[in-house]
Amino acid sequence: MNRTKKSELIKSTHSALKCADVLIITHHAHLKVKEIDDLRSKIRSVGGYYKVIKNRLARLALLGTTYMNLSKFFIGPTSLTISKNPIAAIKVIVEFANKNDKITIIAGGIGKQVLNANEIYALAKTPSIEESRKNIVSILQNVNRKTVTIIGAPASKITRVLRFHSTSDS
């Protein structure tokens, strides 16, 4: 890769990192092109991107971003997952790592918060924003149903009481 292409790669990675809400650093070993393409496609579908990059270039791209404190993790065959949708991207990379032992999650960051691999795996269990919205809607619908049931209950009891009294007077 010539200097111009390296410079363009650093700039594009830097601008992606400046806009990103999450960065996940992984090591990859002997991933096949088809596997990398599959992972890239899955990450792209949640609004992120996966990049295999040389450590020196990655460290240069980190300069001036909130992820500068992650430069110590760039050792070995490194790849990056960068996204504006933290939970979705984390879920994709964790699911891929669970199914494929050729990729290992090293560390990551959400803003200035450094995450170790265990924290990333824990975040993967967090419901996505869409799942959270569905849960909230479901809860609100259940509250409405229960409220109607509670409000309707006294009226039915009054009706039963009136029926009982009208039959006992006869």
PDB file of C-alpha atoms in Angstrom:
ATOM      1  CA  MET A   1       0.000   0.000   0.000  1.00  0.00           C
ATOM      2  CA  ASN A   2       1.492   3.352  -0.979  1.00  0.00           C
ATOM      3  CA  ARG A   3       1.592   6.443   1.248  1.00  0.00           C
ATOM      4  CA  THR A   4      -1.415   8.048  -0.383  1.00  0.00           C
ATOM      5  CA  LYS A   5      -3.617   5.010   0.221  1.00  0.00           C
ATOM      6  CA  LYS A   6      -2.340   4.720   3.799  1.00  0.00           C
ATOM      7  CA  SER A   7      -3.112   8.395   4.375  1.00  0.00           C
ATOM      8  CA  GLU A   8      -6.628   7.958   2.953  1.00  0.00           C
ATOM      9  CA  LEU A   9      -7.195   4.876   5.131  1.00  0.00           C
ATOM     10  CA  ILE A  10      -6.084   6.748   8.246  1.00  0.00           C
ATOM     11  CA  LYS A  11      -8.337   9.718   7.402  1.00  0.00           C
ATOM     12  CA  SER A  12     -11.399   7.597   6.645  1.00  0.00           C
ATOM     13  CA  THR A  13     -10.911   5.478   9.779  1.00  0.00           C
ATOM     14  CA  HIS A  14     -10.315   8.617  11.858  1.00  0.00           C
ATOM     15  CA  SER A  15     -13.517  10.278  10.630  1.00  0.00           C
ATOM     16  CA  ALA A  16     -15.482   7.057  11.259  1.00  0.00           C
ATOM     17  CA  LEU A  17     -14.084   6.888  14.800  1.00  0.00           C
ATOM     18  CA  LYS A  18     -14.981  10.530  15.481  1.00  0.00           C
ATOM     19  CA  CYS A  19     -18.622   9.792  14.629  1.00  0.00           C
ATOM     20  CA  ALA A  20     -18.775   6.329  16.202  1.00  0.00           C
ATOM     21  CA  ASP A  21     -20.508   5.468  19.451  1.00  0.00           C
ATOM     22  CA  VAL A  22     -18.643   2.175  19.815  1.00  0.00           C
ATOM     23  CA  LEU A  23     -15.292   0.688  18.853  1.00  0.00           C
ATOM     24  CA  ILE A  24     -14.614  -3.013  19.324  1.00  0.00           C
ATOM     25  CA  ILE A  25     -11.089  -4.342  18.871  1.00  0.00           C
ATOM     26  CA  THR A  26     -10.698  -7.957  17.828  1.00  0.00           C
ATOM     27  CA  HIS A  27      -7.888 -10.278  16.861  1.00  0.00           C
ATOM     28  CA  HIS A  28      -8.431 -12.466  13.857  1.00  0.00           C
ATOM     29  CA  ALA A  29      -6.453 -15.509  12.865  1.00  0.00           C
ATOM     30  CA  HIS A  30      -6.792 -17.270   9.530  1.00  0.00           C
ATOM     31  CA  LEU A  31     -10.247 -15.926   8.742  1.00  0.00           C
ATOM     32  CA  LYS A  32     -11.215 -16.771   5.201  1.00  0.00           C
ATOM     33  CA  VAL A  33     -12.284 -14.013   2.825  1.00  0.00           C
ATOM     34  CA  LYS A  34     -15.824 -15.426   2.789  1.00  0.00           C
ATOM     35  CA  GLU A  35     -15.975 -15.262   6.602  1.00  0.00           C
ATOM     36  CA  ILE A  36     -14.719 -11.663   6.654  1.00  0.00           C
ATOM     37  CA  ASP A  37     -17.219 -10.693   3.957  1.00  0.00           C
ATOM     38  CA  ASP A  38     -20.012 -12.350   5.939  1.00  0.00           C
ATOM     39  CA  LEU A  39     -19.017 -10.482   9.103  1.00  0.00           C
ATOM     40  CA  ARG A  40     -18.710  -7.175   7.229  1.00  0.00           C
ATOM     41  CA  SER A  41     -22.154  -7.662   5.746  1.00  0.00           C
ATOM     42  CA  LYS A  42     -23.721  -8.382   9.143  1.00  0.00           C
ATOM     43  CA  ILE A  43     -22.052  -5.370  10.755  1.00  0.00           C
ATOM     44  CA  ARG A  44     -22.990  -3.158   7.801  1.00  0.00           C
ATOM     45  CA  SER A  45     -26.628  -4.235   8.240  1.00  0.00           C
ATOM     46  CA  VAL A  46     -26.640  -2.634  11.721  1.00  0.00           C
ATOM     47  CA  GLY A  47     -24.996   0.576  10.542  1.00  0.00           C
ATOM     48  CA  GLY A  48     -21.354  -0.176  11.286  1.00  0.00           C
ATOM     49  CA  TYR A  49     -18.297  -1.421   9.559  1.00  0.00           C
ATOM     50  CA  TYR A  50     -15.568  -3.982  10.117  1.00  0.00           C
ATOM     51  CA  LYS A  51     -12.014  -3.165   9.107  1.00  0.00           C
ATOM     52  CA  VAL A  52      -8.808  -5.178   9.169  1.00  0.00           C
ATOM     53  CA  ILE A  53      -6.064  -2.611   9.673  1.00  0.00           C
ATOM     54  CA  LYS A  54      -2.391  -2.463  10.539  1.00  0.00           C
ATOM     55  CA  ASN A  55      -1.768  -1.501  14.141  1.00  0.00           C
ATOM     56  CA  ARG A  56       0.406   1.515  13.322  1.00  0.00           C
ATOM     57  CA  LEU A  57      -2.277   2.910  11.009  1.00  0.00           C
ATOM     58  CA  ALA A  58      -5.010   2.227  13.569  1.00  0.00           C
ATOM     59  CA  ARG A  59      -3.067   4.076  16.282  1.00  0.00           C
ATOM     60  CA  LEU A  60      -2.661   7.052  13.949  1.00  0.00           C
ATOM     61  CA  ALA A  61      -6.398   6.995  13.176  1.00  0.00           C
ATOM     62  CA  LEU A  62      -7.196   7.013  16.914  1.00  0.00           C
ATOM     63  CA  LEU A  63      -5.369  10.304  17.497  1.00  0.00           C
ATOM     64  CA  GLY A  64      -7.785  13.096  18.373  1.00  0.00           C
ATOM     65  CA  THR A  65     -10.733  10.750  19.011  1.00  0.00           C
ATOM     66  CA  THR A  66     -12.359   9.614  22.236  1.00  0.00           C
ATOM     67  CA  TYR A  67     -10.818   6.190  21.613  1.00  0.00           C
ATOM     68  CA  MET A  68      -7.166   7.289  21.942  1.00  0.00           C
ATOM     69  CA  ASN A  69      -6.983   5.439  25.272  1.00  0.00           C
ATOM     70  CA  LEU A  70      -7.434   2.111  23.422  1.00  0.00           C
ATOM     71  CA  SER A  71      -4.167   2.305  21.458  1.00  0.00           C
ATOM     72  CA  LYS A  72      -2.434  -0.118  23.877  1.00  0.00           C
ATOM     73  CA  PHE A  73      -4.706  -2.933  22.623  1.00  0.00           C
ATOM     74  CA  PHE A  74      -3.344  -2.796  19.068  1.00  0.00           C
ATOM     75  CA  ILE A  75      -0.994  -5.760  19.190  1.00  0.00           C
ATOM     76  CA  GLY A  76      -1.160  -8.704  16.827  1.00  0.00           C
ATOM     77  CA  PRO A  77      -3.574  -9.219  13.913  1.00  0.00           C
ATOM     78  CA  THR A  78      -6.088  -6.493  14.733  1.00  0.00           C
ATOM     79  CA  SER A  79      -9.462  -5.631  13.295  1.00  0.00           C
ATOM     80  CA  LEU A  80     -11.978  -2.960  14.223  1.00  0.00           C
ATOM     81  CA  THR A  81     -15.726  -2.862  14.461  1.00  0.00           C
ATOM     82  CA  ILE A  82     -16.960   0.724  14.380  1.00  0.00           C
ATOM     83  CA  SER A  83     -20.613   1.720  14.694  1.00  0.00           C
ATOM     84  CA  LYS A  84     -23.076   4.383  15.770  1.00  0.00           C
ATOM     85  CA  ASN A  85     -25.357   1.637  17.082  1.00  0.00           C
ATOM     86  CA  PRO A  86     -23.402   0.190  20.042  1.00  0.00           C
ATOM     87  CA  ILE A  87     -25.598  -2.671  21.197  1.00  0.00           C
ATOM     88  CA  ALA A  88     -26.442  -3.943  17.715  1.00  0.00           C
ATOM     89  CA  ALA A  89     -22.775  -3.937  16.645  1.00  0.00           C
ATOM     90  CA  ILE A  90     -21.693  -5.604  19.877  1.00  0.00           C
ATOM     91  CA  LYS A  91     -24.346  -8.297  19.435  1.00  0.00           C
ATOM     92  CA  VAL A  92     -23.170  -9.024  15.878  1.00  0.00           C
ATOM     93  CA  ILE A  93     -19.467  -9.276  16.732  1.00  0.00           C
ATOM     94  CA  VAL A  94     -20.107 -11.343  19.889  1.00  0.00           C
ATOM     95  CA  GLU A  95     -22.405 -13.728  18.018  1.00  0.00           C
ATOM     96  CA  PHE A  96     -19.760 -14.127  15.313  1.00  0.00           C
ATOM     97  CA  ALA A  97     -16.988 -14.673  17.885  1.00  0.00           C
ATOM     98  CA  ASN A  98     -19.101 -17.270  19.702  1.00  0.00           C
ATOM     99  CA  LYS A  99     -19.552 -19.246  16.491  1.00  0.00           C
ATOM    100  CA  ASN A 100     -16.026 -18.786  15.140  1.00  0.00           C
ATOM    101  CA  ASP A 101     -12.888 -19.379  17.206  1.00  0.00           C
ATOM    102  CA  LYS A 102     -10.774 -17.539  14.620  1.00  0.00           C
ATOM    103  CA  ILE A 103     -11.823 -14.179  16.056  1.00  0.00           C
ATOM    104  CA  THR A 104     -11.246 -13.005  19.625  1.00  0.00           C
ATOM    105  CA  ILE A 105     -12.699  -9.904  21.248  1.00  0.00           C
ATOM    106  CA  ILE A 106      -9.893  -7.992  22.940  1.00  0.00           C
ATOM    107  CA  ALA A 107     -11.382  -4.721  24.175  1.00  0.00           C
ATOM    108  CA  GLY A 108     -13.502  -1.823  23.113  1.00  0.00           C
ATOM    109  CA  GLY A 109     -14.925   1.486  24.051  1.00  0.00           C
ATOM    110  CA  ILE A 110     -18.136   3.398  24.221  1.00  0.00           C
ATOM    111  CA  GLY A 111     -17.080   7.007  24.200  1.00  0.00           C
ATOM    112  CA  LYS A 112     -14.243   7.378  26.695  1.00  0.00           C
ATOM    113  CA  GLN A 113     -15.333   4.278  28.619  1.00  0.00           C
ATOM    114  CA  VAL A 114     -12.893   1.409  28.053  1.00  0.00           C
ATOM    115  CA  LEU A 115     -14.539  -2.011  27.959  1.00  0.00           C
ATOM    116  CA  ASN A 116     -12.806  -5.324  28.500  1.00  0.00           C
ATOM    117  CA  ALA A 117     -13.940  -8.465  26.688  1.00  0.00           C
ATOM    118  CA  ASN A 118     -16.177  -9.586  29.582  1.00  0.00           C
ATOM    119  CA  GLU A 119     -17.993  -6.248  29.609  1.00  0.00           C
ATOM    120  CA  ILE A 120     -18.519  -6.463  25.854  1.00  0.00           C
ATOM    121  CA  TYR A 121     -19.976  -9.963  26.221  1.00  0.00           C
ATOM    122  CA  ALA A 122     -22.252  -8.669  29.012  1.00  0.00           C
ATOM    123  CA  LEU A 123     -23.442  -5.777  26.830  1.00  0.00           C
ATOM    124  CA  ALA A 124     -24.317  -8.256  24.089  1.00  0.00           C
ATOM    125  CA  LYS A 125     -27.047  -9.566  26.390  1.00  0.00           C
ATOM    126  CA  THR A 126     -28.582  -6.092  26.674  1.00  0.00           C
ATOM    127  CA  PRO A 127     -31.777  -5.655  24.675  1.00  0.00           C
ATOM    128  CA  SER A 128     -31.453  -3.413  21.627  1.00  0.00           C
ATOM    129  CA  ILE A 129     -33.309  -0.102  21.488  1.00  0.00           C
ATOM    130  CA  GLU A 130     -35.961  -1.720  19.290  1.00  0.00           C
ATOM    131  CA  GLU A 131     -36.429  -4.585  21.760  1.00  0.00           C
ATOM    132  CA  SER A 132     -36.625  -2.099  24.646  1.00  0.00           C
ATOM    133  CA  ARG A 133     -39.274  -0.065  22.824  1.00  0.00           C
ATOM    134  CA  LYS A 134     -41.339  -3.211  22.178  1.00  0.00           C
ATOM    135  CA  ASN A 135     -41.065  -4.149  25.875  1.00  0.00           C
ATOM    136  CA  ILE A 136     -42.186  -0.679  26.972  1.00  0.00           C
ATOM    137  CA  VAL A 137     -45.148  -0.724  24.570  1.00  0.00           C
ATOM    138  CA  SER A 138     -46.112  -4.185  25.822  1.00  0.00           C
ATOM    139  CA  ILE A 139     -45.937  -3.027  29.446  1.00  0.00           C
ATOM    140  CA  LEU A 140     -48.030   0.060  28.680  1.00  0.00           C
ATOM    141  CA  GLN A 141     -50.627  -2.042  26.862  1.00  0.00           C
ATOM    142  CA  ASN A 142     -50.818  -4.431  29.815  1.00  0.00           C
ATOM    143  CA  VAL A 143     -51.236  -1.496  32.203  1.00  0.00           C
ATOM    144  CA  ASN A 144     -54.155  -0.246  30.107  1.00  0.00           C
ATOM    145  CA  ARG A 145     -55.781  -3.697  30.088  1.00  0.00           C
ATOM    146  CA  LYS A 146     -55.343  -4.079  33.834  1.00  0.00           C
ATOM    147  CA  THR A 147     -56.700  -0.583  34.447  1.00  0.00           C
ATOM    148  CA  VAL A 148     -59.823  -1.348  32.411  1.00  0.00           C
ATOM    149  CA  THR A 149     -60.220  -4.639  34.284  1.00  0.00           C
ATOM    150  CA  ILE A 150     -59.883  -2.925  37.665  1.00  0.00           C
ATOM    151  CA  ILE A 151     -62.255  -0.113  36.707  1.00  0.00           C
ATOM    152  CA  GLY A 152     -64.738  -2.622  35.305  1.00  0.00           C
ATOM    153  CA  ALA A 153     -64.552  -4.863  38.354  1.00  0.00           C
ATOM    154  CA  PRO A 154     -66.519  -2.666  40.791  1.00  0.00           C
ATOM    155  CA  ALA A 155     -69.333  -2.234  38.270  1.00  0.00           C
ATOM    156  CA  SER A 156     -69.684  -5.983  37.831  1.00  0.00           C
ATOM    157  CA  LYS A 157     -69.667  -6.451  41.593  1.00  0.00           C
ATOM    158  CA  ILE A 158     -72.388  -3.819  41.993  1.00  0.00           C
ATOM    159  CA  THR A 159     -74.442  -5.565  39.311  1.00  0.00           C
ATOM    160  CA  ARG A 160     -74.062  -8.900  41.132  1.00  0.00           C
ATOM    161  CA  VAL A 161     -75.051  -7.321  44.436  1.00  0.00           C
ATOM    162  CA  LEU A 162     -78.126  -5.679  42.892  1.00  0.00           C
ATOM    163  CA  ARG A 163     -79.136  -8.975  41.238  1.00  0.00           C
ATOM    164  CA  PHE A 164     -78.719 -10.799  44.532  1.00  0.00           C
ATOM    165  CA  HIS A 165     -80.863  -8.266  46.411  1.00  0.00           C
ATOM    166  CA  SER A 166     -83.559  -8.221  43.747  1.00  0.00           C
ATOM    167  CA  THR A 167     -83.824 -12.037  43.795  1.00  0.00           C
ATOM    168  CA  SER A 168     -83.801 -12.232  47.613  1.00  0.00           C
ATOM    169  CA  ASP A 169     -86.627  -9.641  47.935  1.00  0.00           C
ATOM    170  CA  SER A 170     -88.929 -11.712  45.794  1.00  0.00           C
TER     171      SER A 170
END
